[in-house]
Coordinates of C-alpha atoms in Angstrom, one line a residue:
M208 CA 102.0 71.2 127.4
A209 CA 104.3 73.6 125.6
A210 CA 101.4 74.9 123.6
R211 CA 99.4 75.5 126.7
R212 CA 102.3 77.4 128.2
R213 CA 102.6 79.6 125.1
S214 CA 98.9 80.1 125.1
A215 CA 99.1 81.2 128.8
R216 CA 101.9 83.6 128.1
M217 CA 99.9 85.1 125.3
T218 CA 96.9 85.5 127.5
E219 CA 99.1 87.2 130.1
V220 CA 100.7 89.7 127.6
V221 CA 97.8 90.6 125.4
P222 CA 95.2 92.7 127.3
D223 CA 91.5 92.3 126.7
E224 CA 89.8 94.7 124.4
P225 CA 87.9 96.7 127.0
A226 CA 91.2 97.3 128.9
E227 CA 92.9 98.5 125.8
R228 CA 90.0 100.8 125.0
I229 CA 90.1 102.3 128.5
A230 CA 93.8 102.8 128.2
R231 CA 93.4 104.6 124.8
V232 CA 90.7 106.9 126.1
R233 CA 92.8 107.6 129.2
N234 CA 95.8 108.5 127.1
R235 CA 93.8 110.8 124.9
G236 CA 92.4 112.5 127.9
M237 CA 95.9 113.1 129.3
W238 CA 97.1 114.5 126.0
V239 CA 94.2 116.9 125.8
I240 CA 94.8 118.3 129.3
A241 CA 98.5 118.6 128.5
D242 CA 97.8 120.4 125.4
Q243 CA 95.5 122.9 127.0
A244 CA 97.9 123.4 129.8
V245 CA 100.8 124.2 127.4
S246 CA 98.6 126.6 125.4
S247 CA 97.3 128.5 128.4
L248 CA 100.6 128.7 130.2
A249 CA 102.3 129.9 127.1
N250 CA 99.9 132.8 126.7
A251 CA 100.1 133.6 130.4
G252 CA 103.9 133.6 130.3
L253 CA 104.0 135.9 127.2
T254 CA 101.7 138.3 128.9
F255 CA 103.8 138.3 132.0
V256 CA 106.9 139.0 130.1
I257 CA 105.5 141.8 128.0
A258 CA 104.0 143.4 131.1
R259 CA 107.4 143.5 132.8
V260 CA 109.4 145.0 129.9
V261 CA 107.1 147.5 128.1
S262 CA 105.3 150.7 129.2
G263 CA 101.8 150.7 130.4
E264 CA 100.5 152.2 127.2
E265 CA 102.4 149.6 125.2
F266 CA 101.0 146.8 127.3
G267 CA 97.5 148.1 126.8
A268 CA 98.1 148.0 123.0
F269 CA 99.2 144.3 123.4
A270 CA 96.1 143.6 125.6
L271 CA 93.9 145.0 122.8
A272 CA 95.6 143.0 120.1
F273 CA 95.3 139.8 122.2
S274 CA 91.6 140.6 122.8
V275 CA 91.2 140.8 119.1
Y276 CA 92.8 137.5 118.6
S277 CA 90.8 135.9 121.3
F278 CA 87.5 137.2 119.8
V279 CA 88.4 136.1 116.2
I280 CA 89.4 132.6 117.5
A281 CA 86.2 132.1 119.4
T282 CA 83.9 133.1 116.5
A283 CA 86.0 131.2 114.0
Q284 CA 85.6 128.0 116.0
G285 CA 82.0 127.7 114.9
P286 CA 82.5 127.1 111.2
C287 CA 85.8 125.4 111.6
G288 CA 86.6 123.5 114.9
Q289 CA 83.2 122.8 116.1
V290 CA 82.0 121.3 112.8
L291 CA 85.0 119.0 112.9
V292 CA 84.3 117.9 116.5
I293 CA 80.5 117.5 116.3
R294 CA 80.3 116.1 112.7
F295 CA 83.5 114.3 111.9
A296 CA 84.9 113.0 115.2
G297 CA 83.3 109.6 114.4
A298 CA 84.3 109.4 110.7
A299 CA 87.1 107.3 109.2
R300 CA 90.6 108.8 109.2
A301 CA 90.7 109.7 105.5
T302 CA 87.4 111.6 105.8
Q303 CA 88.7 113.4 108.8
M304 CA 91.8 114.5 107.0
R305 CA 89.8 115.8 104.0
A306 CA 87.4 117.6 106.4
A307 CA 90.3 119.2 108.3
A308 CA 91.8 120.4 105.1
A309 CA 88.5 122.0 104.1
A310 CA 88.1 123.6 107.4
G311 CA 91.6 124.9 107.2
G312 CA 90.7 126.7 104.0
V313 CA 87.7 128.3 105.9
A314 CA 90.0 129.2 108.8
V315 CA 92.5 131.0 106.6
A316 CA 89.7 132.9 104.8
A317 CA 88.0 133.9 108.2
G318 CA 91.4 135.0 109.4
A319 CA 92.1 137.0 106.3
V320 CA 88.7 138.9 106.6
A321 CA 89.2 139.6 110.2
G322 CA 92.8 140.6 109.5
L323 CA 91.7 143.1 106.9
L324 CA 89.3 144.6 109.2
T325 CA 91.9 144.8 112.0
I326 CA 94.4 146.4 109.6
A327 CA 91.7 149.0 108.5
A328 CA 91.0 149.7 112.1
G329 CA 94.7 150.1 112.9
A330 CA 95.0 152.7 110.2
L331 CA 92.3 154.8 111.9
V332 CA 93.5 154.7 115.5
Y333 CA 96.3 156.4 117.5
P334 CA 99.8 155.7 116.5
S335 CA 100.5 153.8 119.7
L336 CA 97.9 151.2 118.7
R337 CA 98.4 151.3 114.9
G338 CA 101.5 149.1 114.8
V339 CA 100.2 146.4 117.0
L340 CA 96.9 146.1 115.3
I341 CA 98.5 146.0 111.8
A342 CA 100.9 143.4 113.0
V343 CA 98.3 141.0 114.4
G344 CA 96.0 141.7 111.4
V345 CA 98.6 140.5 109.0
L346 CA 99.2 137.3 110.8
L347 CA 95.6 136.5 111.9
P348 CA 95.2 133.9 109.1
A349 CA 98.0 132.0 110.6
L350 CA 96.8 132.4 114.1
V351 CA 93.3 131.1 113.2
L352 CA 94.7 128.2 111.2
Q353 CA 97.0 127.0 114.0
D354 CA 94.1 127.0 116.4
M355 CA 92.0 125.0 113.9
W356 CA 94.6 122.4 113.6
R357 CA 94.8 121.8 117.3
T358 CA 91.0 121.4 117.4
A359 CA 91.1 119.1 114.3
F360 CA 93.7 116.7 115.9
V361 CA 91.6 116.4 119.1
A362 CA 88.5 115.7 117.0
Q363 CA 90.5 113.0 115.0
G364 CA 91.4 111.3 118.3
I365 CA 95.1 112.2 118.0
P366 CA 95.5 115.0 120.7
R367 CA 99.2 114.2 121.0
D368 CA 99.5 115.9 117.6
A369 CA 97.8 119.0 119.0
F370 CA 100.2 119.0 122.0
V371 CA 103.3 118.7 119.7
N372 CA 102.0 121.6 117.6
D373 CA 101.3 123.8 120.6
L374 CA 104.6 122.9 122.1
L375 CA 106.4 123.8 118.9
W376 CA 104.6 127.2 118.9
T377 CA 105.6 127.7 122.5
V378 CA 109.2 126.8 122.0
L379 CA 109.6 129.0 118.9
Q380 CA 107.9 132.0 120.6
A381 CA 110.1 131.5 123.7
V382 CA 113.2 131.6 121.5
A383 CA 112.1 134.6 119.6
V384 CA 111.0 136.5 122.8
T385 CA 114.4 135.6 124.4
V386 CA 116.2 137.1 121.5
L387 CA 114.1 140.3 121.8
L388 CA 114.8 140.6 125.5
V389 CA 118.5 140.2 124.9
A390 CA 118.3 142.9 122.3
G391 CA 116.6 145.2 124.8
A392 CA 113.2 145.4 123.0
D393 CA 110.7 147.6 124.9
R394 CA 107.9 148.0 122.4
A395 CA 104.9 145.7 121.9
V396 CA 105.1 145.2 118.1
P397 CA 108.2 143.1 118.1
F398 CA 106.8 140.7 120.7
V399 CA 103.5 140.4 118.8
L400 CA 105.3 139.5 115.7
A401 CA 107.4 136.9 117.6
W402 CA 104.3 135.4 118.9
A403 CA 102.2 135.3 115.8
G404 CA 105.2 134.5 113.6
A405 CA 105.8 131.4 115.7
A406 CA 102.1 130.5 115.1
L407 CA 102.7 130.8 111.4
V408 CA 105.4 128.2 111.5
A409 CA 103.2 125.9 113.8
A410 CA 100.3 126.3 111.3
L411 CA 102.5 125.1 108.4
V412 CA 103.7 122.2 110.4
G413 CA 100.2 121.4 111.3
A414 CA 99.3 121.0 107.7
R415 CA 102.1 118.5 107.3
Q416 CA 100.9 116.7 110.4
N417 CA 97.4 116.4 108.9
G418 CA 98.7 115.0 105.7
R419 CA 96.7 117.4 103.6
Q420 CA 97.1 121.2 102.9
P421 CA 94.1 123.6 103.5
T422 CA 91.7 123.6 100.5
F423 CA 90.2 126.9 99.6
G424 CA 87.9 126.1 96.7
T425 CA 85.5 124.2 99.1
A426 CA 85.0 127.0 101.6
A427 CA 81.7 128.2 100.2
R428 CA 80.3 124.7 100.1
W429 CA 81.6 123.9 103.6
L430 CA 79.8 126.9 105.1
G431 CA 76.6 126.0 103.3
D432 CA 76.6 122.3 104.2
H433 CA 77.5 122.9 107.9
R434 CA 75.6 126.0 108.8
D435 CA 73.3 124.0 111.1
V436 CA 76.4 123.6 113.3
S437 CA 78.5 126.6 112.5
L438 CA 75.8 129.3 112.9
P439 CA 74.6 128.4 116.4
S440 CA 78.2 127.8 117.5
T441 CA 79.2 131.3 116.3
L442 CA 76.1 132.9 117.8
N443 CA 76.9 131.1 121.0
A444 CA 80.3 132.8 121.2
L445 CA 79.1 136.2 120.1
V446 CA 76.3 136.3 122.7
I447 CA 78.4 135.3 125.7
L448 CA 81.5 137.3 124.7
G449 CA 79.6 140.3 123.9
A450 CA 77.5 140.2 127.1
V451 CA 80.6 139.8 129.3
Q452 CA 82.7 142.5 127.6
L453 CA 79.9 144.9 127.7
A454 CA 79.2 144.1 131.3
F455 CA 82.8 145.0 132.2
V456 CA 82.5 148.3 130.4
L457 CA 79.4 149.2 132.4
I458 CA 80.9 147.9 135.6
A459 CA 83.8 150.3 135.0
A460 CA 81.4 153.1 134.3
L461 CA 79.3 152.5 137.4
G462 CA 81.7 150.9 139.9
G463 CA 85.0 152.3 138.7
V464 CA 88.0 150.8 136.8
D465 CA 89.2 149.4 140.1
A466 CA 86.0 147.2 140.2
V467 CA 86.9 145.6 136.8
G468 CA 90.5 145.2 137.9
A469 CA 89.4 143.3 141.0
L470 CA 87.1 141.0 138.9
R471 CA 89.9 140.4 136.4
A472 CA 92.4 139.6 139.1
A473 CA 89.9 137.1 140.6
Q474 CA 89.5 135.5 137.2
T475 CA 93.3 135.2 136.9
L476 CA 93.4 133.3 140.2
L477 CA 90.6 131.0 138.9
G478 CA 92.4 130.6 135.5
P479 CA 93.6 127.0 136.2
L480 CA 90.0 125.9 136.5
N481 CA 89.3 127.3 133.1
I482 CA 92.1 125.1 131.7
V483 CA 90.6 122.0 133.4
G484 CA 87.0 122.8 132.2
F485 CA 87.9 123.5 128.6
A486 CA 90.2 120.4 128.5
V487 CA 87.4 118.2 129.9
A488 CA 84.8 119.5 127.3
S489 CA 87.4 119.2 124.5
F490 CA 88.0 115.6 125.4
V491 CA 84.4 114.5 126.2
I492 CA 82.5 115.9 123.1
P493 CA 84.6 114.1 120.4
E494 CA 84.6 110.8 122.5
L495 CA 80.8 110.9 122.7
V496 CA 80.6 111.6 119.0
R497 CA 82.8 108.6 118.2
R498 CA 81.0 106.1 120.4
S499 CA 77.4 107.4 120.2
P500 CA 76.5 105.8 123.5
P501 CA 72.9 104.9 124.6
R502 CA 70.8 107.2 126.7
P503 CA 71.7 105.9 130.2
Q504 CA 75.4 106.3 129.5
L505 CA 74.9 109.8 128.1
I506 CA 73.1 110.8 131.3
R507 CA 75.8 109.3 133.5
V508 CA 78.5 111.1 131.6
G509 CA 76.8 114.5 131.7
I510 CA 76.2 114.2 135.4
A511 CA 79.7 112.8 136.1
V512 CA 81.5 115.5 134.2
S513 CA 79.6 118.3 136.0
V514 CA 80.1 116.7 139.5
V515 CA 83.8 116.3 138.9
L516 CA 84.2 119.9 137.8
V517 CA 82.2 121.3 140.6
V518 CA 84.3 119.4 143.1
V519 CA 87.5 120.5 141.5
D520 CA 86.3 124.1 141.3
A521 CA 85.3 124.1 145.0
L522 CA 88.5 122.6 146.2
W523 CA 90.6 125.2 144.3
G524 CA 88.4 127.9 145.5
T525 CA 88.9 126.7 149.1
V526 CA 92.6 126.9 148.6
L527 CA 92.3 130.5 147.3
L528 CA 90.1 131.6 150.3
L529 CA 92.6 130.2 152.7
L530 CA 95.4 132.0 150.9
P531 CA 97.4 134.2 153.3
D532 CA 97.4 137.9 152.5
A533 CA 101.1 137.9 152.1
A534 CA 100.9 135.2 149.3
G535 CA 97.9 137.0 147.7
E536 CA 99.9 140.3 147.6
A537 CA 102.9 138.5 146.1
L538 CA 100.6 137.3 143.2
L539 CA 98.5 140.4 142.7
G540 CA 100.1 143.3 144.5
E541 CA 97.7 146.0 145.7
T542 CA 94.9 144.4 143.7
W543 CA 94.7 141.5 146.1
A544 CA 92.7 143.2 148.7
S545 CA 89.9 144.1 146.3
A546 CA 90.1 140.7 144.5
R547 CA 89.8 138.9 147.8
D548 CA 86.4 140.5 148.4
T549 CA 85.1 139.2 145.1
L550 CA 86.5 135.6 145.4
P551 CA 83.6 133.9 147.3
A552 CA 81.1 135.0 144.6
M553 CA 83.5 134.4 141.6
I554 CA 84.2 130.9 143.0
A555 CA 80.4 130.2 143.3
F556 CA 80.0 131.4 139.7
T557 CA 82.8 129.1 138.5
C558 CA 81.2 126.1 140.2
L559 CA 77.9 127.0 138.6
T560 CA 79.6 127.1 135.2
G561 CA 81.3 123.7 135.9
A562 CA 77.8 122.4 136.8
S563 CA 76.6 123.2 133.3
V564 CA 79.6 121.7 131.4
G565 CA 78.5 118.2 131.4
A566 CA 75.0 119.1 130.0
T567 CA 76.4 121.4 127.3
A568 CA 79.0 118.9 126.3
V569 CA 76.3 116.2 125.8
M570 CA 74.1 118.6 123.8
R571 CA 77.0 119.4 121.5
A572 CA 77.8 115.8 121.0
L573 CA 74.2 115.1 120.0
N574 CA 74.4 118.0 117.5
R575 CA 71.9 120.1 119.5
V576 CA 74.0 123.2 119.5
S577 CA 71.0 125.4 119.3
Y578 CA 70.1 124.3 122.9
S579 CA 73.3 125.8 124.2
V580 CA 72.4 129.0 122.3
W581 CA 69.1 129.2 124.1
V582 CA 71.0 128.9 127.4
N583 CA 73.5 131.6 126.6
A584 CA 70.7 133.8 125.2
V585 CA 69.3 133.9 128.6
L586 CA 72.6 134.0 130.5
G587 CA 74.1 136.8 128.5
P588 CA 71.5 139.5 129.2
L589 CA 71.2 138.3 132.9
I590 CA 75.0 138.8 133.3
L591 CA 74.8 142.2 131.7
I592 CA 71.8 143.4 133.8
L593 CA 72.6 141.8 137.2
S594 CA 76.3 142.5 137.3
T595 CA 75.7 146.1 136.4
I596 CA 73.1 146.5 139.1
G597 CA 75.4 144.8 141.6
A598 CA 78.3 147.1 140.6
Q599 CA 76.1 150.2 141.1
T600 CA 74.9 149.1 144.6
A601 CA 77.9 147.4 146.0
G602 CA 80.9 147.7 143.7
A603 CA 83.1 144.8 142.6
P604 CA 81.5 142.3 145.1
G605 CA 78.1 143.3 144.0
A606 CA 78.9 142.7 140.5
A607 CA 80.4 139.3 141.2
L608 CA 77.2 138.5 143.1
G609 CA 75.3 139.5 139.9
F610 CA 77.3 136.8 138.0
V611 CA 76.3 134.2 140.6
V612 CA 72.6 135.0 140.4
A613 CA 72.7 134.9 136.6
G614 CA 74.6 131.5 136.5
A615 CA 72.2 130.0 139.1
S616 CA 69.1 131.3 137.1
V617 CA 69.9 129.4 133.9
L618 CA 71.2 126.1 135.4
P619 CA 67.7 124.6 135.5
L620 CA 67.1 125.5 131.9
C621 CA 70.5 124.0 131.0
W622 CA 69.6 120.6 132.4
F623 CA 66.1 120.7 131.2
L624 CA 67.5 121.1 127.7
F625 CA 70.1 118.3 128.4
A626 CA 67.2 115.9 129.2
R627 CA 65.3 116.9 126.1
A628 CA 68.5 116.4 124.0
V629 CA 69.1 113.0 125.3
A630 CA 65.5 112.0 124.8
L631 CA 65.6 113.1 121.2
G632 CA 68.9 111.6 120.4
R633 CA 71.5 112.8 117.9
K634 CA 70.3 115.3 115.3
E635 CA 71.4 113.9 112.0
S636 CA 72.0 115.9 108.8
A637 CA 72.6 115.2 105.2
A638 CA 76.1 116.6 105.7
D639 CA 77.1 113.9 108.1
P640 CA 79.9 111.7 106.7
D641 CA 78.8 108.3 105.3
D642 CA 81.7 106.4 106.8
R643 CA 82.3 105.9 110.5
A644 CA 85.6 104.8 112.1
P645 CA 85.9 101.1 113.0
G646 CA 84.3 100.5 116.4
A647 CA 82.1 103.5 116.4
H648 CA 78.4 102.8 117.2
T649 CA 75.5 103.6 115.1
P650 CA 73.5 106.5 116.5
K651 CA 70.5 105.4 118.4
E652 CA 68.0 107.8 116.9
T653 CA 67.6 109.8 113.7
V654 CA 65.6 113.0 113.9

């Protein structure tokens, strides 16, 4: 009888394996969202503070430096973070640590090359830009390495470490910025050094969290072994970033600088949706790589992710459309009136983007990165052409409508390629790790 009671108590206390697995997945998802929220809010807070205390010219210099950082991070994700997510998320822990160390060496090298180019550019521009560009150029290796660690920890299934690292960066930069504010700093360079210097400390701590320091001797081999993932991923970033940035330049030329300001303001209001979308994709891709689920489950995941994001996007968009003018003006000032006119179309474009996230996430998890390149190779030129035509005919609202038509045009192609990727299965490579973490499923197909 006592034995039966002990057995019953053990049955009550110890959850079944599926329940434990669901709890672990849920916890990882929450940590990914928390990490993305901390990172995005820290950047937004820093931008807001600098905008309040420096001149317009100084803020423009900071904005340029931050644009350089964003571009370098996006392009460096291909050979560093994306390889870790797509190729090593299902590997054993020791293999993941070695891979992260190798990717760390590539990240530092990429940051150093970009930093030297930025410093060289800084030496050639106006004095008002020179100091900021040189400051960010010197610290770009640390900035790229810190971003690589956060991606590595998510790929390893320990997003809590990514959250801790980003939180450390945020706290350090908050302390440094507070000191600068108390000291009465009114130039952009000290704030850039505070922001990037805090990233340097976080990057060093990230190496300790990983358990292995970045290795530099394997960078060339890493790039050669994983070019099938890194090259399409980098091309993806270059195509879409280049198209959007060039579109804004042309919109400014045809519709005026105010048109670009209205679109940027609308994007700011829709910023929380970017946090959600990026967090969901960052969570889903490594989870799919770890589990290698069968085709029916891949289809369900792809559809479910897109449906959830579209619903969230639509709900947030509805809130923005119902926002009273007084509240909008409190957030955006005089820009609210023009931003409000672009909101319906920009909300629709955000929903269309969300509708593609599930498909592209599954494609990436199946190592079909080239498929998303095909989508963006069509989307980029369409955005460029249609938004500029819209700006010329109807200003900012017309440009926003051009974004919508471009997004709607590529959605069928995106889901067609999704179906093809699922039918073919995961694309295997000789560079895939030999070991897989306990509990990971064997891929269903090898192509």
